[in-house]
Amino acid sequence: MNLAYQVADMTVPEIDRAFPLATAAAITTDLDHWRRFCEAIISGHDRPDHTERLIVCANGRGNLKALCVTRVTQTEEGPVLDVPVQVIATVVDEDGVRRAVHDGLVALAYKTGSVLRETAAT
């Protein structure tokens, strides 16, 4: 795992800072909508039926370099961690950020007992 970056669930203080990444990924262009969307997902982390997560990758200074929307879906083969949205926003170390995000998603898939399926990237 790349120690230069931290990959984790988005927190409430990161919502506004992640908005430029959300607009780059065409998730939304409205800040209020983005806030409601994030707060609904973040507040659901305590529910056992919770399937969606917002994952961010930050550098050592706390600057967000990537955003992923994930969801666990049940398939005939078992649970799958889908990543329908993944946006990487860096020109300095794109490969390092991609590796850190991938490693973080693999760890999340393991934690949720699912198989990782990345379905989109920006």
PDB file of C-alpha atoms in Angstrom:
ATOM      1  CA  MET A   1       0.000   0.000   0.000  1.00  0.00           C
ATOM      2  CA  ASN A   2       1.248   3.474  -0.836  1.00  0.00           C
ATOM      3  CA  LEU A   3       1.867   5.268   2.463  1.00  0.00           C
ATOM      4  CA  ALA A   4       1.882   8.695   0.796  1.00  0.00           C
ATOM      5  CA  TYR A   5      -1.926   8.520   0.541  1.00  0.00           C
ATOM      6  CA  GLN A   6      -4.760   7.649   2.875  1.00  0.00           C
ATOM      7  CA  VAL A   7      -7.821   5.930   1.426  1.00  0.00           C
ATOM      8  CA  ALA A   8     -10.864   5.954   3.692  1.00  0.00           C
ATOM      9  CA  ASP A   9     -14.578   6.612   3.945  1.00  0.00           C
ATOM     10  CA  MET A  10     -15.451  10.230   3.269  1.00  0.00           C
ATOM     11  CA  THR A  11     -16.192  12.244   6.394  1.00  0.00           C
ATOM     12  CA  VAL A  12     -18.659  15.120   6.732  1.00  0.00           C
ATOM     13  CA  PRO A  13     -15.862  17.754   6.786  1.00  0.00           C
ATOM     14  CA  GLU A  14     -14.628  16.404   3.416  1.00  0.00           C
ATOM     15  CA  ILE A  15     -17.969  16.775   1.615  1.00  0.00           C
ATOM     16  CA  ASP A  16     -17.423  20.314   0.315  1.00  0.00           C
ATOM     17  CA  ARG A  17     -13.770  19.604  -0.480  1.00  0.00           C
ATOM     18  CA  ALA A  18     -14.849  16.616  -2.611  1.00  0.00           C
ATOM     19  CA  PHE A  19     -17.373  18.668  -4.596  1.00  0.00           C
ATOM     20  CA  PRO A  20     -14.909  19.525  -7.423  1.00  0.00           C
ATOM     21  CA  LEU A  21     -14.230  15.801  -7.832  1.00  0.00           C
ATOM     22  CA  ALA A  22     -17.975  15.109  -7.929  1.00  0.00           C
ATOM     23  CA  THR A  23     -18.501  17.694 -10.647  1.00  0.00           C
ATOM     24  CA  ALA A  24     -15.563  16.287 -12.640  1.00  0.00           C
ATOM     25  CA  ALA A  25     -17.213  12.863 -12.464  1.00  0.00           C
ATOM     26  CA  ALA A  26     -20.576  14.386 -13.472  1.00  0.00           C
ATOM     27  CA  ILE A  27     -22.238  13.134 -10.284  1.00  0.00           C
ATOM     28  CA  THR A  28     -23.787  16.547  -9.713  1.00  0.00           C
ATOM     29  CA  THR A  29     -23.297  20.231 -10.422  1.00  0.00           C
ATOM     30  CA  ASP A  30     -25.319  21.434  -7.436  1.00  0.00           C
ATOM     31  CA  LEU A  31     -23.540  21.792  -4.076  1.00  0.00           C
ATOM     32  CA  ASP A  32     -26.711  21.427  -1.989  1.00  0.00           C
ATOM     33  CA  HIS A  33     -27.641  18.225  -3.837  1.00  0.00           C
ATOM     34  CA  TRP A  34     -24.087  16.929  -3.331  1.00  0.00           C
ATOM     35  CA  ARG A  35     -24.267  17.640   0.403  1.00  0.00           C
ATOM     36  CA  ARG A  36     -27.592  15.795   0.776  1.00  0.00           C
ATOM     37  CA  PHE A  37     -26.313  12.877  -1.298  1.00  0.00           C
ATOM     38  CA  CYS A  38     -23.156  12.524   0.828  1.00  0.00           C
ATOM     39  CA  GLU A  39     -24.882  13.007   4.158  1.00  0.00           C
ATOM     40  CA  ALA A  40     -27.418  10.289   3.314  1.00  0.00           C
ATOM     41  CA  ILE A  41     -24.656   7.809   2.478  1.00  0.00           C
ATOM     42  CA  ILE A  42     -22.425   8.757   5.414  1.00  0.00           C
ATOM     43  CA  SER A  43     -25.289   8.600   7.923  1.00  0.00           C
ATOM     44  CA  GLY A  44     -26.174   5.115   6.699  1.00  0.00           C
ATOM     45  CA  HIS A  45     -22.840   3.591   7.735  1.00  0.00           C
ATOM     46  CA  ASP A  46     -24.378   2.408  11.013  1.00  0.00           C
ATOM     47  CA  ARG A  47     -27.220   0.508   9.321  1.00  0.00           C
ATOM     48  CA  PRO A  48     -26.712  -3.213   8.684  1.00  0.00           C
ATOM     49  CA  ASP A  49     -28.385  -2.937   5.246  1.00  0.00           C
ATOM     50  CA  HIS A  50     -26.003  -0.162   4.206  1.00  0.00           C
ATOM     51  CA  THR A  51     -24.519  -0.910   0.781  1.00  0.00           C
ATOM     52  CA  GLU A  52     -23.128   2.411  -0.516  1.00  0.00           C
ATOM     53  CA  ARG A  53     -19.942   4.193   0.493  1.00  0.00           C
ATOM     54  CA  LEU A  54     -18.039   7.265  -0.577  1.00  0.00           C
ATOM     55  CA  ILE A  55     -14.299   6.635  -0.581  1.00  0.00           C
ATOM     56  CA  VAL A  56     -11.692   9.387  -0.827  1.00  0.00           C
ATOM     57  CA  CYS A  57      -7.943   9.350  -1.240  1.00  0.00           C
ATOM     58  CA  ALA A  58      -5.995  12.161   0.423  1.00  0.00           C
ATOM     59  CA  ASN A  59      -2.320  13.043   0.323  1.00  0.00           C
ATOM     60  CA  GLY A  60      -0.261  13.820   3.430  1.00  0.00           C
ATOM     61  CA  ARG A  61      -1.552  17.407   3.472  1.00  0.00           C
ATOM     62  CA  GLY A  62      -5.182  16.292   3.397  1.00  0.00           C
ATOM     63  CA  ASN A  63      -5.766  17.319  -0.222  1.00  0.00           C
ATOM     64  CA  LEU A  64      -8.281  15.016  -1.877  1.00  0.00           C
ATOM     65  CA  LYS A  65      -6.842  13.287  -4.926  1.00  0.00           C
ATOM     66  CA  ALA A  66      -9.557  10.741  -5.699  1.00  0.00           C
ATOM     67  CA  LEU A  67     -13.215   9.962  -5.108  1.00  0.00           C
ATOM     68  CA  CYS A  68     -15.067   6.676  -5.516  1.00  0.00           C
ATOM     69  CA  VAL A  69     -18.696   5.747  -5.127  1.00  0.00           C
ATOM     70  CA  THR A  70     -19.031   2.088  -4.167  1.00  0.00           C
ATOM     71  CA  ARG A  71     -21.894  -0.271  -3.508  1.00  0.00           C
ATOM     72  CA  VAL A  72     -22.132  -3.914  -2.566  1.00  0.00           C
ATOM     73  CA  THR A  73     -24.584  -5.829  -4.736  1.00  0.00           C
ATOM     74  CA  GLN A  74     -25.681  -9.429  -4.419  1.00  0.00           C
ATOM     75  CA  THR A  75     -25.121 -11.564  -7.513  1.00  0.00           C
ATOM     76  CA  GLU A  76     -25.533 -15.264  -8.257  1.00  0.00           C
ATOM     77  CA  GLU A  77     -21.814 -15.633  -7.521  1.00  0.00           C
ATOM     78  CA  GLY A  78     -22.088 -13.775  -4.202  1.00  0.00           C
ATOM     79  CA  PRO A  79     -21.515 -10.195  -3.031  1.00  0.00           C
ATOM     80  CA  VAL A  80     -19.683  -7.857  -5.407  1.00  0.00           C
ATOM     81  CA  LEU A  81     -18.193  -4.469  -4.563  1.00  0.00           C
ATOM     82  CA  ASP A  82     -19.094  -2.294  -7.559  1.00  0.00           C
ATOM     83  CA  VAL A  83     -17.250   0.958  -8.202  1.00  0.00           C
ATOM     84  CA  PRO A  84     -19.506   2.804 -10.673  1.00  0.00           C
ATOM     85  CA  VAL A  85     -17.700   6.122 -10.139  1.00  0.00           C
ATOM     86  CA  GLN A  86     -13.985   6.628  -9.736  1.00  0.00           C
ATOM     87  CA  VAL A  87     -12.284   9.940 -10.400  1.00  0.00           C
ATOM     88  CA  ILE A  88      -8.561  10.595  -9.998  1.00  0.00           C
ATOM     89  CA  ALA A  89      -7.545  14.262  -9.841  1.00  0.00           C
ATOM     90  CA  THR A  90      -3.801  14.676  -9.883  1.00  0.00           C
ATOM     91  CA  VAL A  91      -1.084  15.303 -12.423  1.00  0.00           C
ATOM     92  CA  VAL A  92       1.887  14.741 -10.145  1.00  0.00           C
ATOM     93  CA  ASP A  93       1.514  11.086  -9.105  1.00  0.00           C
ATOM     94  CA  GLU A  94      -1.436   9.602 -10.945  1.00  0.00           C
ATOM     95  CA  ASP A  95      -0.020   6.059 -10.808  1.00  0.00           C
ATOM     96  CA  GLY A  96       0.592   6.330  -7.055  1.00  0.00           C
ATOM     97  CA  VAL A  97      -2.938   7.600  -6.409  1.00  0.00           C
ATOM     98  CA  ARG A  98      -4.428   4.869  -8.609  1.00  0.00           C
ATOM     99  CA  ARG A  99      -2.454   2.190  -6.768  1.00  0.00           C
ATOM    100  CA  ALA A 100      -3.480   3.569  -3.365  1.00  0.00           C
ATOM    101  CA  VAL A 101      -7.145   3.715  -4.395  1.00  0.00           C
ATOM    102  CA  HIS A 102      -7.016   0.202  -5.823  1.00  0.00           C
ATOM    103  CA  ASP A 103      -5.379  -1.141  -2.657  1.00  0.00           C
ATOM    104  CA  GLY A 104      -8.010   0.631  -0.536  1.00  0.00           C
ATOM    105  CA  LEU A 105     -10.839  -0.830  -2.624  1.00  0.00           C
ATOM    106  CA  VAL A 106      -9.355  -4.324  -2.400  1.00  0.00           C
ATOM    107  CA  ALA A 107      -9.209  -3.928   1.397  1.00  0.00           C
ATOM    108  CA  LEU A 108     -12.833  -2.715   1.451  1.00  0.00           C
ATOM    109  CA  ALA A 109     -13.941  -5.673  -0.680  1.00  0.00           C
ATOM    110  CA  TYR A 110     -12.217  -8.029   1.755  1.00  0.00           C
ATOM    111  CA  LYS A 111     -13.803  -6.249   4.728  1.00  0.00           C
ATOM    112  CA  THR A 112     -17.282  -6.528   3.191  1.00  0.00           C
ATOM    113  CA  GLY A 113     -16.770 -10.138   2.091  1.00  0.00           C
ATOM    114  CA  SER A 114     -17.179  -9.241  -1.561  1.00  0.00           C
ATOM    115  CA  VAL A 115     -15.272  -9.351  -4.822  1.00  0.00           C
ATOM    116  CA  LEU A 116     -14.064  -6.057  -6.330  1.00  0.00           C
ATOM    117  CA  ARG A 117     -15.524  -5.010  -9.691  1.00  0.00           C
ATOM    118  CA  GLU A 118     -14.412  -1.601 -10.971  1.00  0.00           C
ATOM    119  CA  THR A 119     -16.953  -0.560 -13.583  1.00  0.00           C
ATOM    120  CA  ALA A 120     -15.942   2.994 -14.432  1.00  0.00           C
ATOM    121  CA  ALA A 121     -12.997   5.357 -14.170  1.00  0.00           C
ATOM    122  CA  THR A 122     -12.428   8.985 -14.930  1.00  0.00           C
TER     123      THR A 122
END
